[in-house]
PDB file of C-alpha atoms in Angstrom:
ATOM      1  CA  MET A   1      70.257  35.828 -22.425  1.00 64.00           C
ATOM      2  CA  SER A   2      72.925  33.816 -20.622  1.00 80.00           C
ATOM      3  CA  ALA A   3      72.458  30.810 -22.930  1.00 83.00           C
ATOM      4  CA  ARG A   4      73.647  32.951 -25.867  1.00 95.00           C
ATOM      5  CA  LYS A   5      76.903  33.531 -24.007  1.00 97.00           C
ATOM      6  CA  ILE A   6      77.759  29.800 -23.950  1.00 98.00           C
ATOM      7  CA  VAL A   7      79.435  28.874 -27.231  1.00 98.00           C
ATOM      8  CA  GLY A   8      81.834  26.416 -28.799  1.00 97.00           C
ATOM      9  CA  LEU A   9      85.452  27.310 -29.414  1.00 97.00           C
ATOM     10  CA  ASP A  10      85.040  27.968 -33.155  1.00 97.00           C
ATOM     11  CA  GLU A  11      82.205  30.460 -32.626  1.00 97.00           C
ATOM     12  CA  LEU A  12      84.116  32.049 -29.765  1.00 98.00           C
ATOM     13  CA  ALA A  13      87.208  32.547 -31.941  1.00 97.00           C
ATOM     14  CA  VAL A  14      85.033  34.386 -34.492  1.00 97.00           C
ATOM     15  CA  ARG A  15      83.542  36.585 -31.754  1.00 97.00           C
ATOM     16  CA  CYS A  16      86.972  37.441 -30.344  1.00 97.00           C
ATOM     17  CA  ALA A  17      88.382  38.272 -33.778  1.00 96.00           C
ATOM     18  CA  LYS A  18      85.448  40.619 -34.398  1.00 97.00           C
ATOM     19  CA  VAL A  19      85.908  42.322 -31.026  1.00 96.00           C
ATOM     20  CA  ARG A  20      89.613  42.831 -31.720  1.00 95.00           C
ATOM     21  CA  ALA A  21      88.902  44.160 -35.223  1.00 97.00           C
ATOM     22  CA  GLU A  22      86.738  46.800 -33.539  1.00 97.00           C
ATOM     23  CA  GLY A  23      89.709  47.805 -31.367  1.00 97.00           C
ATOM     24  CA  ALA A  24      88.569  46.154 -28.136  1.00 98.00           C
ATOM     25  CA  SER A  25      90.599  43.853 -25.893  1.00 98.00           C
ATOM     26  CA  VAL A  26      89.827  40.330 -24.670  1.00 98.00           C
ATOM     27  CA  ALA A  27      90.603  38.759 -21.301  1.00 98.00           C
ATOM     28  CA  LEU A  28      90.473  35.027 -20.630  1.00 98.00           C
ATOM     29  CA  ALA A  29      89.796  33.595 -17.179  1.00 98.00           C
ATOM     30  CA  ASN A  30      89.294  29.925 -16.409  1.00 98.00           C
ATOM     31  CA  GLY A  31      88.329  27.505 -13.700  1.00 96.00           C
ATOM     32  CA  ILE A  32      86.034  24.738 -12.575  1.00 96.00           C
ATOM     33  CA  PHE A  33      83.575  27.031 -10.733  1.00 96.00           C
ATOM     34  CA  ASP A  34      81.936  24.021  -9.075  1.00 92.00           C
ATOM     35  CA  LEU A  35      80.057  25.762  -6.263  1.00 89.00           C
ATOM     36  CA  LEU A  36      80.027  29.469  -7.047  1.00 91.00           C
ATOM     37  CA  HIS A  37      81.299  31.540  -4.121  1.00 90.00           C
ATOM     38  CA  VAL A  38      82.394  35.113  -3.505  1.00 93.00           C
ATOM     39  CA  GLY A  39      86.008  34.329  -4.390  1.00 92.00           C
ATOM     40  CA  HIS A  40      84.901  33.283  -7.879  1.00 94.00           C
ATOM     41  CA  VAL A  41      82.818  36.432  -8.301  1.00 96.00           C
ATOM     42  CA  ARG A  42      85.662  38.707  -7.192  1.00 95.00           C
ATOM     43  CA  TYR A  43      88.103  36.900  -9.511  1.00 97.00           C
ATOM     44  CA  LEU A  44      85.810  37.281 -12.526  1.00 98.00           C
ATOM     45  CA  GLN A  45      84.948  40.900 -11.758  1.00 98.00           C
ATOM     46  CA  GLY A  46      88.653  41.674 -11.420  1.00 97.00           C
ATOM     47  CA  ALA A  47      89.406  39.886 -14.693  1.00 98.00           C
ATOM     48  CA  ARG A  48      86.703  41.888 -16.475  1.00 98.00           C
ATOM     49  CA  GLU A  49      88.326  45.142 -15.350  1.00 98.00           C
ATOM     50  CA  LEU A  50      91.460  44.198 -17.313  1.00 98.00           C
ATOM     51  CA  ALA A  51      89.835  44.140 -20.782  1.00 98.00           C
ATOM     52  CA  ASP A  52      86.822  45.195 -22.786  1.00 98.00           C
ATOM     53  CA  ARG A  53      85.469  41.637 -23.041  1.00 98.00           C
ATOM     54  CA  LEU A  54      85.720  38.700 -20.616  1.00 98.00           C
ATOM     55  CA  VAL A  55      85.754  35.117 -21.844  1.00 98.00           C
ATOM     56  CA  VAL A  56      85.513  32.392 -19.204  1.00 98.00           C
ATOM     57  CA  ALA A  57      86.672  28.854 -19.957  1.00 98.00           C
ATOM     58  CA  ILE A  58      85.092  26.228 -17.700  1.00 98.00           C
ATOM     59  CA  ASN A  59      86.564  22.776 -17.143  1.00 97.00           C
ATOM     60  CA  SER A  60      84.301  19.996 -18.416  1.00 97.00           C
ATOM     61  CA  ASP A  61      83.061  17.411 -15.933  1.00 97.00           C
ATOM     62  CA  ALA A  62      85.765  14.950 -17.079  1.00 96.00           C
ATOM     63  CA  SER A  63      88.492  17.584 -16.795  1.00 95.00           C
ATOM     64  CA  ALA A  64      87.277  18.677 -13.335  1.00 95.00           C
ATOM     65  CA  ARG A  65      87.174  15.069 -12.141  1.00 94.00           C
ATOM     66  CA  GLY A  66      90.732  14.565 -13.391  1.00 92.00           C
ATOM     67  CA  LEU A  67      91.904  17.586 -11.422  1.00 92.00           C
ATOM     68  CA  LYS A  68      89.777  17.246  -8.267  1.00 88.00           C
ATOM     69  CA  GLY A  69      89.107  13.507  -8.035  1.00 89.00           C
ATOM     70  CA  PRO A  70      86.020  11.325  -7.712  1.00 91.00           C
ATOM     71  CA  GLY A  71      82.835  13.032  -6.598  1.00 88.00           C
ATOM     72  CA  ARG A  72      83.695  16.262  -8.362  1.00 91.00           C
ATOM     73  CA  PRO A  73      82.317  18.309  -9.834  1.00 95.00           C
ATOM     74  CA  VAL A  74      79.182  18.557  -7.730  1.00 93.00           C
ATOM     75  CA  VAL A  75      77.412  20.684 -10.350  1.00 95.00           C
ATOM     76  CA  VAL A  76      77.412  19.444 -13.962  1.00 97.00           C
ATOM     77  CA  GLU A  77      79.246  21.448 -16.632  1.00 97.00           C
ATOM     78  CA  GLY A  78      76.180  22.807 -18.423  1.00 97.00           C
ATOM     79  CA  GLU A  79      74.756  24.213 -15.216  1.00 96.00           C
ATOM     80  CA  ARG A  80      78.120  25.644 -14.144  1.00 97.00           C
ATOM     81  CA  ALA A  81      78.411  27.329 -17.543  1.00 98.00           C
ATOM     82  CA  GLU A  82      74.908  28.770 -17.247  1.00 97.00           C
ATOM     83  CA  ILE A  83      75.586  30.166 -13.781  1.00 96.00           C
ATOM     84  CA  ILE A  84      78.844  31.823 -14.899  1.00 97.00           C
ATOM     85  CA  ALA A  85      77.178  33.157 -18.067  1.00 98.00           C
ATOM     86  CA  ALA A  86      74.508  34.810 -15.916  1.00 97.00           C
ATOM     87  CA  LEU A  87      77.104  37.058 -14.288  1.00 97.00           C
ATOM     88  CA  GLU A  88      77.049  40.585 -15.676  1.00 97.00           C
ATOM     89  CA  CYS A  89      80.843  40.772 -15.923  1.00 98.00           C
ATOM     90  CA  VAL A  90      81.049  37.706 -18.206  1.00 98.00           C
ATOM     91  CA  ASP A  91      80.652  38.092 -21.971  1.00 98.00           C
ATOM     92  CA  ASP A  92      81.294  34.553 -23.245  1.00 98.00           C
ATOM     93  CA  VAL A  93      81.670  31.061 -21.800  1.00 98.00           C
ATOM     94  CA  VAL A  94      83.284  27.988 -23.332  1.00 98.00           C
ATOM     95  CA  ILE A  95      83.641  24.503 -21.842  1.00 98.00           C
ATOM     96  CA  PHE A  96      86.953  22.666 -22.356  1.00 97.00           C
ATOM     97  CA  ASP A  97      88.112  19.078 -21.774  1.00 96.00           C
ATOM     98  CA  GLU A  98      91.856  19.509 -21.300  1.00 92.00           C
ATOM     99  CA  PRO A  99      93.599  19.886 -17.912  1.00 88.00           C
ATOM    100  CA  ASN A 100      94.779  23.400 -18.918  1.00 92.00           C
ATOM    101  CA  VAL A 101      93.637  26.171 -21.261  1.00 96.00           C
ATOM    102  CA  ILE A 102      96.514  26.158 -23.746  1.00 96.00           C
ATOM    103  CA  SER A 103      94.241  25.071 -26.611  1.00 96.00           C
ATOM    104  CA  ILE A 104      91.842  27.909 -25.749  1.00 98.00           C
ATOM    105  CA  ILE A 105      94.716  30.393 -25.622  1.00 98.00           C
ATOM    106  CA  ARG A 106      95.998  29.212 -29.005  1.00 97.00           C
ATOM    107  CA  ALA A 107      92.545  29.590 -30.580  1.00 97.00           C
ATOM    108  CA  LEU A 108      91.620  32.949 -29.019  1.00 97.00           C
ATOM    109  CA  ARG A 109      94.957  34.662 -28.380  1.00 97.00           C
ATOM    110  CA  PRO A 110      93.531  36.754 -25.541  1.00 98.00           C
ATOM    111  CA  ASP A 111      95.179  40.096 -24.853  1.00 98.00           C
ATOM    112  CA  VAL A 112      95.375  39.107 -21.196  1.00 98.00           C
ATOM    113  CA  HIS A 113      95.133  35.707 -19.534  1.00 98.00           C
ATOM    114  CA  VAL A 114      93.941  36.125 -15.951  1.00 98.00           C
ATOM    115  CA  LYS A 115      94.410  33.764 -13.025  1.00 97.00           C
ATOM    116  CA  GLY A 116      93.354  34.007  -9.389  1.00 94.00           C
ATOM    117  CA  THR A 117      95.472  34.972  -6.421  1.00 93.00           C
ATOM    118  CA  ASP A 118      96.557  31.397  -5.767  1.00 90.00           C
ATOM    119  CA  TYR A 119      99.038  32.124  -8.603  1.00 93.00           C
ATOM    120  CA  THR A 120     101.684  34.747  -9.210  1.00 93.00           C
ATOM    121  CA  GLU A 121     102.474  36.041 -12.687  1.00 93.00           C
ATOM    122  CA  GLU A 122     105.589  33.855 -12.607  1.00 94.00           C
ATOM    123  CA  THR A 123     103.687  30.650 -11.720  1.00 95.00           C
ATOM    124  CA  ILE A 124     100.884  30.892 -14.288  1.00 96.00           C
ATOM    125  CA  PRO A 125     101.296  27.622 -16.242  1.00 94.00           C
ATOM    126  CA  GLU A 126     100.275  29.165 -19.559  1.00 95.00           C
ATOM    127  CA  ARG A 127     102.538  32.217 -19.161  1.00 96.00           C
ATOM    128  CA  GLU A 128     105.010  31.270 -21.894  1.00 97.00           C
ATOM    129  CA  GLU A 129     102.230  30.418 -24.353  1.00 97.00           C
ATOM    130  CA  VAL A 130     100.679  33.868 -23.846  1.00 98.00           C
ATOM    131  CA  ALA A 131     104.022  35.679 -24.031  1.00 97.00           C
ATOM    132  CA  ALA A 132     104.867  33.912 -27.315  1.00 97.00           C
ATOM    133  CA  TYR A 133     102.286  35.970 -29.239  1.00 97.00           C
ATOM    134  CA  GLY A 134     102.709  39.186 -27.244  1.00 97.00           C
ATOM    135  CA  GLY A 135      99.855  38.780 -24.757  1.00 98.00           C
ATOM    136  CA  ARG A 136     100.209  39.304 -21.052  1.00 98.00           C
ATOM    137  CA  VAL A 137      99.217  37.485 -17.884  1.00 98.00           C
ATOM    138  CA  ALA A 138      97.654  39.038 -14.803  1.00 98.00           C
ATOM    139  CA  ILE A 139      96.334  38.155 -11.373  1.00 97.00           C
ATOM    140  CA  ALA A 140      92.858  39.197 -10.219  1.00 97.00           C
ATOM    141  CA  GLY A 141      90.574  38.667  -7.259  1.00 89.00           C
ATOM    142  CA  ASP A 142      90.895  38.679  -3.530  1.00 80.00           C
ATOM    143  CA  PRO A 143      93.199  36.506  -1.413  1.00 71.00           C
ATOM    144  CA  LYS A 144      92.455  32.790  -1.740  1.00 70.00           C
ATOM    145  CA  ASP A 145      90.299  32.666   1.403  1.00 68.00           C
ATOM    146  CA  HIS A 146      87.406  30.837  -0.276  1.00 63.00           C
ATOM    147  CA  SER A 147      87.227  27.471  -2.002  1.00 61.00           C
ATOM    148  CA  THR A 148      84.680  24.931  -3.102  1.00 59.00           C
ATOM    149  CA  SER A 149      86.713  22.227  -1.351  1.00 53.00           C
ATOM    150  CA  ALA A 150      86.428  24.106   1.955  1.00 58.00           C
ATOM    151  CA  ILE A 151      82.686  24.514   1.486  1.00 53.00           C
ATOM    152  CA  LEU A 152      82.287  20.796   0.777  1.00 48.00           C
ATOM    153  CA  ASP A 153      84.454  19.902   3.793  1.00 56.00           C
ATOM    154  CA  SER A 154      82.340  22.108   6.080  1.00 58.00           C
ATOM    155  CA  LEU A 155      79.177  20.347   4.868  1.00 58.00           C
ATOM    156  CA  LYS A 156      80.665  16.979   5.850  1.00 69.00           C
ATOM    157  CA  SER A 157      81.340  18.146   9.419  1.00 68.00           C
TER     158      SER A 157
END
């Protein structure tokens, strides 16, 4: 079941267009999701509450390494995608290579682009891109009290 949720951007654009044609809304969330923790789950569940369908864009291994440095990600992109796709609140998963999700936003035009609580609506990097076509941005999840980096640091101690 979860493998059917992992698709390329072209297929995902078709799925989103169909959903919208049926009158439903689409939310986009994104992240590396290296070691899944409760903060990730709460973020994705909160994002799902904001629309009828939740698409999750996952940074590729190369993109994650560029953002987090050598040694990251710990879990390879295909496995991270499969884990996220297994969550009930997630409808579709796409892997992307860029450092941000602007290309995904341009292709899907989500009704709402959702970021975690380490952002504010004013600091979401893709905010202007989303506003340009009439979408909105939102914040979801609990306070940023959990992180993969903290988990990895505690394992080194």
